[in-house]
Amino acid sequence: MSILVVGSVAYDTVETPFGRAERVLGGSASFFSMAASFFAPVCLVGVVGTDFAEADVAVLRARGVDLEGLERMDGKTFEWHGRYAYDLNSRDTVRTDLNVFELFEPRIPPGYRKARHVFLGNIDPVLQRGVLDQIERPEIVACDTMNFWISGKPEELRKTLSRVDVLLINDAEARQLSGEWNIVKAAAAIRALGPATLVVKKGEHGVLMFSEHGFFAAPAYPLEQVFDPTGAGDSFAGGFLGYLASAGGRDDDVLLRAVVMGSTLASFCVEAFGVDRLKSLTRDEIDERYRLFKRLTHFEAP
Amino acid sequence: MSILVVGSVAYDTVETPFGRAERVLGGSASFFSMAASFFAPVCLVGVVGTDFAEADVAVLRARGVDLEGLERMDGKTFEWHGRYAYDLNSRDTVRTDLNVFELFEPRIPPGYRKARHVFLGNIDPVLQRGVLDQIERPEIVACDTMNFWISGKPEELRKTLSRVDVLLINDAEARQLSGEWNIVKAAAAIRALGPATLVVKKGEHGVLMFSEHGFFAAPAYPLEQVFDPTGAGDSFAGGFLGYLASAGGRDDDVLLRAVVMGSTLASFCVEAFGVDRLKSLTRDEIDERYRLFKRLTHFEAP
């Protein structure tokens, strides 16, 4: 049962208080597929330029990611340059060069169209819907978006959300999308737009999930060194949807475990620049940290 | 086994986006004792002026709080006036009139000196130490403080902390006190000052506890209506220390349950102005919400 991800593949230049990484592999589809690949086969749809290095193709291949859907276009790969403040919670975009990504029109290879689990990375909601039109009968459609689309294409976004099962956004985006400050009310308003399940990502404060069964909270794993937060959200999504694909169904207890698996993958992602930590990661390390999450959160009756 | 609390008893005027409350019972010792009283007898040491209403004495008495240590001094009761922003996370102090609280020198009645559980509310660290000098052999000393003392009396605060078992402060205070931004490193630095257990309060994002056994995270209960956040931290402390006093010991599993009980009491506190919700609260409601906290956070092996 493969997972289909559609999103960006990029070269990131990242500055943190701990150092700088120059043109390293990034983009939502890269982080997502590296994380999800620990649970199920991943098919990637994205676009890169002629400058995209074979070494980076090899990084994704090493994790078994199917790259038939990775289009190579004349021009340069999407480049992003960001700088994090000392608290690692706020970042400035120094520069964004969309390059070939500006012309991205996702074409889903015939072999991908039976995918049962789909992740729509943060792209134009019109394109997100175009992807869904090419998929036969997905079981779970998960989706990310951002302030740019919430304010810029609200009607298109609503049409897309009506076809989405799980929306994963941050708390500021949830408030903006719903117009509600209170996060419980915001979640109810967003779920009324379509997504039965809403995952609200709060960075170092963890995540809240709202589903038809109620709500669930998971902390972020307290790390002594958060090295580079880039990609944490997409790694979360990869662990989350990857786990759902491997476990099957979407009962509440499966969703809860998926949230913790997402948090686990995100906690590894931020330990090094770009996808570096995901490259060396093993399933044993994942399972060990999942167990630590349990110790971190469980308690008995009074 | 009674709990001794030393702190402020005040009249609060509170403005929130939902309304305004005029001169209602507040202060750290009031919130703490109301919350802790559900678990063990509470002895309160504080000071009020001649304007302190019998009706407010009755509110504390109704929860069985021992008020032998509540001194009545010529002058007016401590008054605080605060205004919350629409997000309820930030507040401005409109006015603070310390009044008789400025002359507060805690005198512990002889009958209180055998207290085994002590909560030192947010007062001058010199006074906090003066309280400890009057206690015979406390089992657990818990303590609150704030930025004012962290920057204003750092050496006195350190002397006090060397005699404290549990420090409860917010994340900004933990960072200020330790000089470390990363919260795991901050916790290690603070625990090296004395407190074996550190509880870091993060408002709507819940709490992190660091102890000799590792760390533990509890979310804040997601409420559809947070009415007035005033007193949440002291209600947390009351539920936390109250539970410890009733359960006995401070093994890790007891500490975890105490954190959840603290979060439970704080979640009720913010549902109404001042101590209003704590007045009507029942033990059954507490136990029911504690169970909901378990549903909110527990998950199984993958």
Coordinates of C-alpha atoms in Angstrom, one line a residue:
Chain A
M1 CA 0.0 0.0 0.0
S2 CA 2.0 3.0 -1.2
I3 CA 1.6 6.6 -0.1
L4 CA 1.5 9.3 -2.6
V5 CA 3.1 12.7 -1.8
V6 CA 2.9 15.8 -3.9
G7 CA 4.9 18.8 -2.9
S8 CA 8.1 20.7 -3.2
V9 CA 11.6 19.4 -3.6
A10 CA 14.0 22.2 -2.9
Y11 CA 17.5 23.4 -2.0
D12 CA 17.5 25.1 1.4
T13 CA 20.0 27.4 2.8
V14 CA 19.5 27.5 6.5
E15 CA 21.0 29.7 9.2
T16 CA 20.5 28.8 12.8
P17 CA 22.3 30.0 16.0
F18 CA 24.4 26.8 15.6
G19 CA 25.6 27.1 12.1
R20 CA 24.7 27.3 8.4
A21 CA 23.9 24.8 5.8
E22 CA 24.2 25.7 2.1
R23 CA 21.9 24.4 -0.5
V24 CA 20.9 21.2 1.2
L25 CA 18.1 18.9 0.1
G26 CA 14.7 20.2 1.5
G27 CA 11.1 20.8 0.5
S28 CA 7.9 19.3 1.9
A29 CA 8.0 16.3 -0.4
S30 CA 11.6 15.4 0.6
F31 CA 11.0 15.6 4.3
F32 CA 7.6 13.8 4.1
S33 CA 8.9 10.9 2.0
M34 CA 12.0 10.3 4.0
A35 CA 9.9 10.1 7.2
A36 CA 7.0 8.1 5.7
S37 CA 9.4 5.6 4.0
F38 CA 10.0 3.9 7.4
F39 CA 6.4 2.7 7.3
A40 CA 5.3 2.1 3.7
P41 CA 6.5 2.6 0.1
V42 CA 6.4 6.2 -1.0
C43 CA 5.7 7.6 -4.5
L44 CA 6.8 11.2 -4.9
V45 CA 5.4 13.8 -7.4
G46 CA 7.4 17.0 -7.6
V47 CA 9.6 19.0 -9.9
V48 CA 13.4 19.8 -9.9
G49 CA 15.7 21.7 -12.3
T50 CA 18.6 20.5 -14.3
D51 CA 20.9 21.5 -11.3
F52 CA 19.4 18.8 -9.1
A53 CA 22.2 16.6 -8.0
E54 CA 22.4 12.8 -8.5
A55 CA 23.6 12.6 -5.0
D56 CA 20.2 14.0 -3.8
V57 CA 18.3 11.6 -6.0
A58 CA 20.4 8.9 -4.3
V59 CA 19.4 10.1 -0.8
L60 CA 15.7 9.6 -1.6
R61 CA 16.3 6.3 -3.5
A62 CA 18.3 5.0 -0.5
R63 CA 15.0 5.3 1.5
G64 CA 13.2 3.4 -1.3
V65 CA 11.3 6.5 -2.5
D66 CA 9.8 5.9 -6.0
L67 CA 10.8 8.9 -8.1
E68 CA 9.0 8.1 -11.3
G69 CA 6.9 11.2 -10.5
L70 CA 9.8 13.5 -10.0
E71 CA 9.8 15.7 -13.1
R72 CA 13.0 17.3 -14.3
M73 CA 12.4 20.6 -16.0
D74 CA 14.7 23.1 -17.7
G75 CA 15.8 25.7 -15.2
K76 CA 16.8 25.7 -11.6
T77 CA 15.4 23.9 -8.6
F78 CA 13.3 25.8 -6.0
E79 CA 15.6 27.5 -3.6
W80 CA 14.7 28.8 -0.1
H81 CA 17.0 30.7 2.3
G82 CA 15.8 31.0 5.9
R83 CA 17.3 32.4 9.1
Y84 CA 16.1 31.3 12.6
A85 CA 16.2 33.5 15.6
Y86 CA 18.0 32.4 18.7
D87 CA 14.7 30.9 20.1
L88 CA 14.3 28.7 16.9
N89 CA 10.6 29.5 17.0
S90 CA 10.6 32.4 14.7
R91 CA 12.3 32.5 11.3
D92 CA 12.8 35.1 8.5
T93 CA 12.8 34.1 4.9
V94 CA 15.9 35.7 3.5
R95 CA 15.0 34.7 -0.1
T96 CA 12.7 32.5 -2.0
D97 CA 13.4 31.5 -5.7
L98 CA 10.5 29.4 -6.9
N99 CA 12.3 28.7 -10.2
V100 CA 10.8 25.6 -11.9
F101 CA 8.4 25.1 -9.0
E102 CA 6.5 28.1 -10.2
L103 CA 5.5 26.1 -13.3
F104 CA 4.7 22.9 -11.3
E105 CA 1.6 21.1 -12.5
P106 CA 1.4 17.8 -10.8
R107 CA 1.0 14.9 -13.2
I108 CA 0.3 11.7 -11.5
P109 CA 1.9 8.7 -13.2
P110 CA -0.6 5.9 -14.0
G111 CA 1.1 3.6 -11.5
Y112 CA 0.5 6.0 -8.6
R113 CA -3.3 6.5 -9.2
K114 CA -4.4 3.7 -7.0
A115 CA -2.6 5.2 -4.0
R116 CA -4.8 4.8 -0.9
H117 CA -3.0 7.4 1.2
V118 CA -2.3 10.8 -0.3
F119 CA -0.4 13.8 1.2
L120 CA -1.0 17.1 -0.5
G121 CA 2.0 19.3 0.5
N122 CA 1.7 23.0 0.9
I123 CA 0.9 24.1 -2.7
D124 CA -1.8 26.1 -4.5
P125 CA -5.2 24.6 -3.5
V126 CA -6.2 24.5 -7.1
L127 CA -3.2 22.2 -7.8
Q128 CA -4.1 20.1 -4.7
R129 CA -7.5 19.5 -6.1
G130 CA -6.0 18.7 -9.5
V131 CA -4.1 15.9 -7.8
L132 CA -7.2 14.5 -6.3
D133 CA -8.9 14.5 -9.7
Q134 CA -6.2 12.1 -10.9
I135 CA -6.4 9.7 -7.9
E136 CA -8.9 6.8 -8.2
R137 CA -10.2 6.1 -4.7
P138 CA -8.0 7.3 -1.9
E139 CA -8.8 6.1 1.6
I140 CA -7.2 9.0 3.4
V141 CA -6.3 12.4 2.0
A142 CA -4.1 14.5 4.2
C143 CA -3.3 18.1 3.4
D144 CA -1.1 21.0 4.5
T145 CA -1.6 24.7 3.6
M146 CA -0.3 28.1 4.8
N147 CA -1.3 31.7 5.5
F148 CA -0.5 32.6 1.8
W149 CA -3.3 30.4 0.5
I150 CA -5.7 31.0 3.5
S151 CA -5.7 34.8 2.7
G152 CA -4.9 34.6 -1.0
K153 CA -7.3 31.9 -2.3
P154 CA -9.9 31.3 0.5
E155 CA -12.6 30.0 -1.8
E156 CA -10.3 27.6 -3.7
L157 CA -8.9 26.3 -0.4
R158 CA -12.5 25.7 0.9
K159 CA -13.2 23.6 -2.2
T160 CA -10.1 21.6 -1.6
L161 CA -10.8 21.1 2.1
S162 CA -14.2 19.7 1.4
R163 CA -12.3 16.7 -0.1
V164 CA -9.7 16.3 2.6
D165 CA -9.8 13.9 5.5
V166 CA -6.9 15.2 7.6
L167 CA -5.7 18.8 7.7
L168 CA -2.3 19.4 9.3
I169 CA -1.6 23.1 10.0
N170 CA -0.1 25.2 12.7
D171 CA -2.0 27.1 15.4
A172 CA -1.7 30.5 13.8
E173 CA -3.0 29.1 10.5
A174 CA -5.9 27.4 12.3
R175 CA -6.9 30.7 13.9
Q176 CA -6.6 32.5 10.6
L177 CA -8.5 29.9 8.6
S178 CA -11.4 29.8 11.1
G179 CA -11.4 33.4 12.4
E180 CA -11.6 32.0 15.9
W181 CA -9.0 32.6 18.5
N182 CA -10.0 29.8 20.8
I183 CA -8.4 26.7 19.4
V184 CA -11.3 24.4 20.3
K185 CA -13.8 26.6 18.5
A186 CA -11.3 27.0 15.7
A187 CA -11.1 23.3 15.3
A188 CA -14.9 22.9 15.2
A189 CA -15.1 25.5 12.5
I190 CA -12.4 23.9 10.4
R191 CA -13.8 20.4 10.8
A192 CA -17.1 21.8 9.5
L193 CA -15.3 22.7 6.3
G194 CA -14.6 19.0 5.5
P195 CA -11.6 17.5 7.3
A196 CA -12.9 15.0 9.9
T197 CA -9.5 15.2 11.6
L198 CA -7.5 18.3 12.3
V199 CA -4.0 18.2 13.5
V200 CA -2.8 21.5 15.0
K201 CA 1.0 21.8 15.1
K202 CA 2.5 24.0 17.8
G203 CA 6.2 23.6 17.3
E204 CA 8.0 23.1 20.6
H205 CA 4.6 22.8 22.4
G206 CA 3.6 19.7 20.5
V207 CA 0.3 19.0 18.7
L208 CA -3.4 18.9 19.3
M209 CA -5.6 16.5 17.3
F210 CA -9.3 17.0 16.9
S211 CA -11.4 14.2 15.5
E212 CA -14.9 12.9 15.6
H213 CA -13.9 11.1 18.9
G214 CA -12.7 14.3 20.7
F215 CA -9.3 15.6 21.2
F216 CA -5.8 14.4 21.8
A217 CA -2.6 16.2 22.9
A218 CA 1.0 15.1 22.3
P219 CA 4.0 17.1 23.5
A220 CA 7.1 17.8 21.4
Y221 CA 9.9 15.6 22.6
P222 CA 12.1 17.8 24.9
L223 CA 15.5 17.9 23.2
E224 CA 18.6 19.4 24.7
Q225 CA 19.6 20.6 21.2
V226 CA 17.2 21.6 18.5
F227 CA 19.5 22.1 15.6
D228 CA 17.3 23.0 12.7
P229 CA 13.5 23.1 12.8
T230 CA 13.2 23.1 9.0
G231 CA 11.0 20.2 7.8
A232 CA 9.7 19.3 11.3
G233 CA 6.1 19.7 10.1
D234 CA 6.5 17.6 7.0
S235 CA 8.4 15.0 8.9
F236 CA 5.5 14.9 11.3
A237 CA 3.1 14.4 8.4
G238 CA 5.3 11.6 7.0
G239 CA 5.4 9.8 10.3
F240 CA 1.7 10.3 10.8
L241 CA 0.4 9.2 7.4
G242 CA 3.1 6.6 7.1
Y243 CA 1.9 5.0 10.3
L244 CA -1.8 5.2 9.2
A245 CA -0.9 3.5 5.9
S246 CA 0.9 0.7 7.7
A247 CA -1.6 0.2 10.5
G248 CA -4.7 0.5 8.3
G249 CA -8.0 2.2 9.1
R250 CA -8.5 5.4 11.0
D251 CA -10.0 4.4 14.3
D252 CA -9.3 6.8 17.1
D253 CA -6.6 4.6 18.7
V254 CA -4.8 4.4 15.3
L255 CA -5.0 8.1 14.9
L256 CA -3.5 8.7 18.4
R257 CA -0.6 6.4 17.7
A258 CA -0.1 8.1 14.3
V259 CA 0.2 11.5 16.1
V260 CA 2.9 10.1 18.4
M261 CA 4.7 8.6 15.4
G262 CA 4.5 11.9 13.7
S263 CA 6.0 13.6 16.8
T264 CA 8.7 11.0 16.9
L265 CA 9.8 11.6 13.4
A266 CA 9.7 15.4 13.8
S267 CA 11.8 15.1 16.9
F268 CA 14.6 13.3 14.9
C269 CA 14.3 15.7 12.0
V270 CA 15.3 18.7 14.0
E271 CA 18.4 17.1 15.5
A272 CA 20.5 17.9 12.4
F273 CA 20.4 20.1 9.3
G274 CA 18.0 19.3 6.5
V275 CA 17.3 15.5 6.1
D276 CA 20.6 14.5 7.6
R277 CA 19.2 12.8 10.6
L278 CA 16.4 11.1 8.6
K279 CA 19.2 9.6 6.4
S280 CA 20.9 7.8 9.3
L281 CA 17.7 7.0 11.2
T282 CA 16.7 3.4 12.0
R283 CA 13.4 1.8 12.8
D284 CA 14.8 0.7 16.1
E285 CA 15.6 4.3 17.1
I286 CA 12.1 5.3 16.1
D287 CA 10.5 2.6 18.2
E288 CA 12.8 3.4 21.2
R289 CA 11.8 7.1 21.1
Y290 CA 8.1 6.2 20.7
R291 CA 8.5 4.3 23.9
L292 CA 10.0 7.4 25.5
F293 CA 7.0 9.4 24.4
K294 CA 4.9 7.0 26.4
R295 CA 7.0 7.5 29.5
L296 CA 6.8 11.2 28.9
T297 CA 3.1 11.4 28.9
H298 CA 1.5 8.5 30.7
F299 CA 0.2 8.4 34.3
E300 CA -2.1 6.3 36.4
A301 CA -5.5 6.9 38.0
P302 CA -5.3 9.1 41.1
Chain B
M1 CA -1.5 16.1 57.3
S2 CA -2.1 19.8 56.6
I3 CA -0.6 22.0 53.9
L4 CA 0.8 25.4 54.8
V5 CA 0.5 28.1 52.2
V6 CA 2.1 31.6 52.6
G7 CA 1.2 34.2 50.0
S8 CA -1.0 37.0 49.0
V9 CA -4.7 37.5 49.6
A10 CA -5.9 40.2 47.3
Y11 CA -8.7 42.0 45.6
D12 CA -8.4 41.7 41.9
T13 CA -10.1 43.8 39.2
V14 CA -9.9 41.8 36.1
E15 CA -10.8 42.8 32.5
T16 CA -11.0 40.1 29.8
P17 CA -12.5 40.1 26.3
F18 CA -15.6 38.6 28.0
G19 CA -16.3 41.0 30.8
R20 CA -15.0 42.7 33.9
A21 CA -14.9 41.6 37.5
E22 CA -14.5 44.3 40.2
R23 CA -12.5 43.7 43.4
V24 CA -13.1 39.9 43.6
L25 CA -11.2 37.6 45.9
G26 CA -7.8 36.8 44.5
G27 CA -4.1 36.4 45.4
S28 CA -1.8 33.4 45.3
A29 CA -2.8 32.1 48.7
S30 CA -6.5 32.2 48.0
F31 CA -6.3 30.3 44.7
F32 CA -3.8 27.8 46.1
S33 CA -5.9 27.0 49.2
M34 CA -9.1 26.7 47.4
A35 CA -7.6 24.2 45.0
A36 CA -5.5 22.3 47.6
S37 CA -8.5 22.0 50.0
F38 CA -10.0 19.3 47.9
F39 CA -7.1 17.0 48.9
A40 CA -6.0 18.0 52.4
P41 CA -6.6 20.5 55.2
V42 CA -5.0 23.9 54.4
C43 CA -3.5 26.5 56.7
L44 CA -3.2 29.9 55.3
V45 CA -0.7 32.6 56.3
G46 CA -1.3 36.0 54.7
V47 CA -2.4 39.5 55.5
V48 CA -5.5 41.6 54.6
G49 CA -6.7 45.1 55.5
T50 CA -9.7 46.2 57.5
D51 CA -11.7 46.3 54.2
F52 CA -11.5 42.6 53.8
A53 CA -15.1 41.4 53.6
E54 CA -16.6 38.7 55.9
A55 CA -18.1 37.2 52.8
D56 CA -14.6 36.5 51.5
V57 CA -13.5 35.0 54.8
A58 CA -16.6 32.8 54.5
V59 CA -15.6 31.7 51.0
L60 CA -12.3 30.4 52.3
R61 CA -13.9 28.9 55.4
A62 CA -16.5 27.1 53.3
R63 CA -13.6 25.1 51.8
G64 CA -12.3 24.4 55.3
V65 CA -9.3 26.6 55.0
D66 CA -7.7 27.4 58.4
L67 CA -7.4 31.2 58.7
E68 CA -5.7 31.5 62.1
G69 CA -2.6 32.7 60.1
L70 CA -4.6 35.3 58.2
E71 CA -3.4 38.6 59.8
R72 CA -5.7 41.6 59.7
M73 CA -3.7 44.9 59.6
D74 CA -4.8 48.5 59.6
G75 CA -5.0 49.7 56.1
K76 CA -6.3 48.3 52.8
T77 CA -6.0 44.9 51.3
F78 CA -3.6 44.3 48.4
E79 CA -5.3 45.3 45.1
W80 CA -4.4 44.3 41.6
H81 CA -6.0 45.4 38.4
G82 CA -5.1 43.5 35.2
R83 CA -6.3 43.5 31.6
Y84 CA -6.0 40.6 29.3
A85 CA -5.5 40.8 25.6
Y86 CA -7.9 39.0 23.2
D87 CA -5.6 36.0 23.2
L88 CA -5.7 35.7 27.0
N89 CA -2.0 34.8 26.9
S90 CA -0.7 38.3 27.5
R91 CA -1.9 40.7 30.2
D92 CA -1.2 44.3 31.2
T93 CA -1.1 45.3 34.9
V94 CA -3.2 48.4 35.0
R95 CA -2.5 49.1 38.6
T96 CA -0.9 47.4 41.7
D97 CA -1.6 48.7 45.2
L98 CA 0.4 46.6 47.6
N99 CA -1.2 48.3 50.6
V100 CA -0.8 46.1 53.8
F101 CA 0.9 43.4 51.7
E102 CA 4.0 45.7 51.6
L103 CA 4.5 45.3 55.3
F104 CA 3.8 41.5 55.2
E105 CA 6.2 39.6 57.5
P106 CA 4.9 36.0 57.6
R107 CA 4.4 34.8 61.2
I108 CA 3.6 31.1 61.4
P109 CA 1.2 30.2 64.2
P110 CA 2.7 27.5 66.5
G111 CA -0.1 25.1 65.4
Y112 CA 1.1 25.3 61.7
R113 CA 4.8 24.6 62.4
K114 CA 4.6 20.9 62.0
A115 CA 3.2 21.2 58.4
R116 CA 4.8 18.6 56.2
H117 CA 3.9 20.3 52.9
V118 CA 4.6 23.9 52.4
F119 CA 3.9 26.2 49.5
L120 CA 5.8 29.5 49.3
G121 CA 3.8 31.8 47.1
N122 CA 5.4 34.4 45.0
I123 CA 6.9 36.8 47.7
D124 CA 10.3 38.2 48.5
P125 CA 12.8 35.2 48.7
V126 CA 14.0 36.6 52.0
L127 CA 10.5 36.2 53.4
Q128 CA 10.2 32.8 51.9
R129 CA 13.3 31.7 53.8
G130 CA 12.0 33.3 56.9
V131 CA 8.9 31.0 56.6
L132 CA 11.1 27.9 56.3
D133 CA 13.0 29.0 59.4
Q134 CA 9.8 28.7 61.3
I135 CA 8.8 25.3 60.1
E136 CA 10.0 22.2 62.0
R137 CA 10.7 19.5 59.4
P138 CA 8.8 19.9 56.1
E139 CA 8.7 16.9 53.8
I140 CA 8.1 18.9 50.6
V141 CA 8.7 22.6 50.1
A142 CA 7.2 23.9 46.9
C143 CA 7.9 27.5 45.7
D144 CA 6.9 30.0 43.2
T145 CA 8.8 33.1 42.1
M146 CA 8.8 35.7 39.3
N147 CA 10.9 37.9 37.1
F148 CA 10.9 40.7 39.7
W149 CA 12.8 38.6 42.2
I150 CA 14.9 36.7 39.6
S151 CA 16.5 40.0 38.4
G152 CA 16.1 42.0 41.6
K153 CA 17.3 39.6 44.3
P154 CA 19.2 36.8 42.5
E155 CA 21.5 35.9 45.4
E156 CA 18.6 35.8 48.0
L157 CA 16.6 33.7 45.5
R158 CA 19.4 31.2 45.1
K159 CA 19.7 30.8 48.9
T160 CA 16.0 30.1 49.1
L161 CA 16.1 27.7 46.2
S162 CA 18.8 25.7 47.9
R163 CA 16.1 24.8 50.5
V164 CA 13.3 24.1 48.0
D165 CA 12.2 20.7 46.7
V166 CA 9.8 21.7 43.9
L167 CA 10.0 25.0 42.0
L168 CA 7.0 26.0 39.9
I169 CA 7.6 28.8 37.4
N170 CA 6.7 29.6 33.8
D171 CA 8.9 29.0 30.8
A172 CA 10.0 32.7 30.5
E173 CA 11.1 32.6 34.1
A174 CA 12.9 29.3 33.7
R175 CA 14.9 30.8 30.8
Q176 CA 15.6 34.0 32.8
L177 CA 16.7 32.2 35.9
S178 CA 19.0 29.8 34.1
G179 CA 20.3 32.0 31.3
E180 CA 19.6 29.1 29.0
W181 CA 17.1 29.3 26.1
N182 CA 16.7 25.6 25.6
I183 CA 14.3 24.4 28.2
V184 CA 16.0 21.0 28.8
K185 CA 19.3 22.8 29.5
A186 CA 17.5 25.4 31.6
A187 CA 15.9 22.7 33.7
A188 CA 19.2 21.1 34.4
A189 CA 20.7 24.4 35.4
I190 CA 17.8 25.2 37.8
R191 CA 17.8 21.7 39.3
A192 CA 21.5 22.2 40.1
L193 CA 20.5 25.2 42.3
G194 CA 18.5 22.9 44.7
P195 CA 15.0 22.0 43.5
A196 CA 15.0 18.2 42.7
T197 CA 11.8 18.8 40.8
L198 CA 11.1 21.6 38.4
V199 CA 7.6 22.3 37.0
V200 CA 7.6 24.6 34.0
K201 CA 4.2 26.2 33.3
K202 CA 3.4 27.1 29.8
G203 CA -0.2 28.4 30.0
E204 CA -2.4 27.1 27.2
H205 CA 0.5 24.8 26.2
G206 CA 0.5 22.8 29.5
V207 CA 3.4 22.0 31.7
L208 CA 6.7 20.2 31.6
M209 CA 8.1 18.5 34.8
F210 CA 11.8 17.7 35.2
S211 CA 12.7 15.4 38.1
E212 CA 15.5 13.0 38.9
H213 CA 13.6 10.4 36.9
G214 CA 13.5 12.4 33.7
F215 CA 10.8 14.5 32.2
F216 CA 7.0 14.5 31.9
A217 CA 4.6 16.6 29.8
A218 CA 1.0 17.4 30.4
P219 CA -1.2 19.5 28.1
A220 CA -3.5 22.2 29.3
Y221 CA -7.1 20.9 29.0
P222 CA -8.5 22.3 25.7
L223 CA -11.4 24.5 26.8
E224 CA -13.9 26.1 24.5
Q225 CA -14.1 29.1 26.8
V226 CA -11.2 30.3 28.8
F227 CA -12.9 33.0 30.8
D228 CA -10.2 34.4 33.2
P229 CA -6.7 33.0 33.4
T230 CA -5.9 34.7 36.7
G231 CA -4.9 32.2 39.4
A232 CA -4.4 29.3 37.0
G233 CA -0.8 28.9 38.2
D234 CA -1.6 29.0 41.9
S235 CA -4.6 26.6 41.3
F236 CA -2.2 24.3 39.5
A237 CA 0.2 24.5 42.6
G238 CA -2.7 23.8 44.9
G239 CA -3.9 20.7 43.0
F240 CA -0.3 19.6 42.7
L241 CA 0.8 19.9 46.3
G242 CA -2.6 18.9 47.6
Y243 CA -2.4 15.7 45.7
L244 CA 1.2 15.0 46.9
A245 CA 0.0 15.6 50.5
S246 CA -2.9 13.2 50.2
A247 CA -0.9 10.5 48.3
G248 CA 2.2 10.7 50.4
G249 CA 5.8 10.4 49.2
R250 CA 7.2 11.8 46.0
D251 CA 7.9 8.8 43.8
D252 CA 7.9 9.6 40.1
D253 CA 4.4 8.1 39.5
V254 CA 3.0 10.2 42.4
L255 CA 4.6 13.3 40.9
L256 CA 3.1 12.5 37.5
R257 CA -0.4 12.2 38.9
A258 CA 0.2 15.4 40.9
V259 CA 1.0 17.3 37.7
V260 CA -2.2 16.1 36.1
M261 CA -4.2 17.0 39.2
G262 CA -2.6 20.4 39.1
S263 CA -3.6 20.8 35.4
T264 CA -7.1 19.6 36.3
L265 CA -7.6 22.3 39.0
A266 CA -6.1 25.0 36.8
S267 CA -8.5 24.0 34.0
F268 CA -11.5 24.6 36.3
C269 CA -10.0 27.9 37.7
V270 CA -10.0 29.6 34.3
E271 CA -13.6 28.8 33.6
A272 CA -15.0 31.7 35.6
F273 CA -13.8 35.0 37.2
G274 CA -11.6 34.7 40.3
V275 CA -12.2 31.8 42.5
D276 CA -15.9 31.4 41.4
R277 CA -15.5 28.1 39.7
L278 CA -13.4 26.7 42.6
K279 CA -16.3 27.6 45.0
S280 CA -18.8 25.4 43.2
L281 CA -16.4 22.7 42.2
T282 CA -16.9 19.1 43.5
R283 CA -14.5 16.2 43.9
D284 CA -16.6 14.2 41.4
E285 CA -16.0 16.8 38.8
I286 CA -12.3 16.8 39.5
D287 CA -12.1 13.0 39.1
E288 CA -14.1 13.1 36.0
R289 CA -11.8 15.7 34.3
Y290 CA -8.7 13.8 35.5
R291 CA -10.1 10.8 33.6
L292 CA -10.6 13.0 30.5
F293 CA -6.9 14.1 30.8
K294 CA -6.0 10.4 30.5
R295 CA -8.1 10.1 27.3
L296 CA -6.5 13.2 26.1
T297 CA -3.0 12.0 26.4
H298 CA -2.8 8.2 26.4
F299 CA -2.0 5.9 23.5
E300 CA -0.8 2.4 23.0
A301 CA 2.3 0.7 21.6
P302 CA 2.6 1.0 17.8

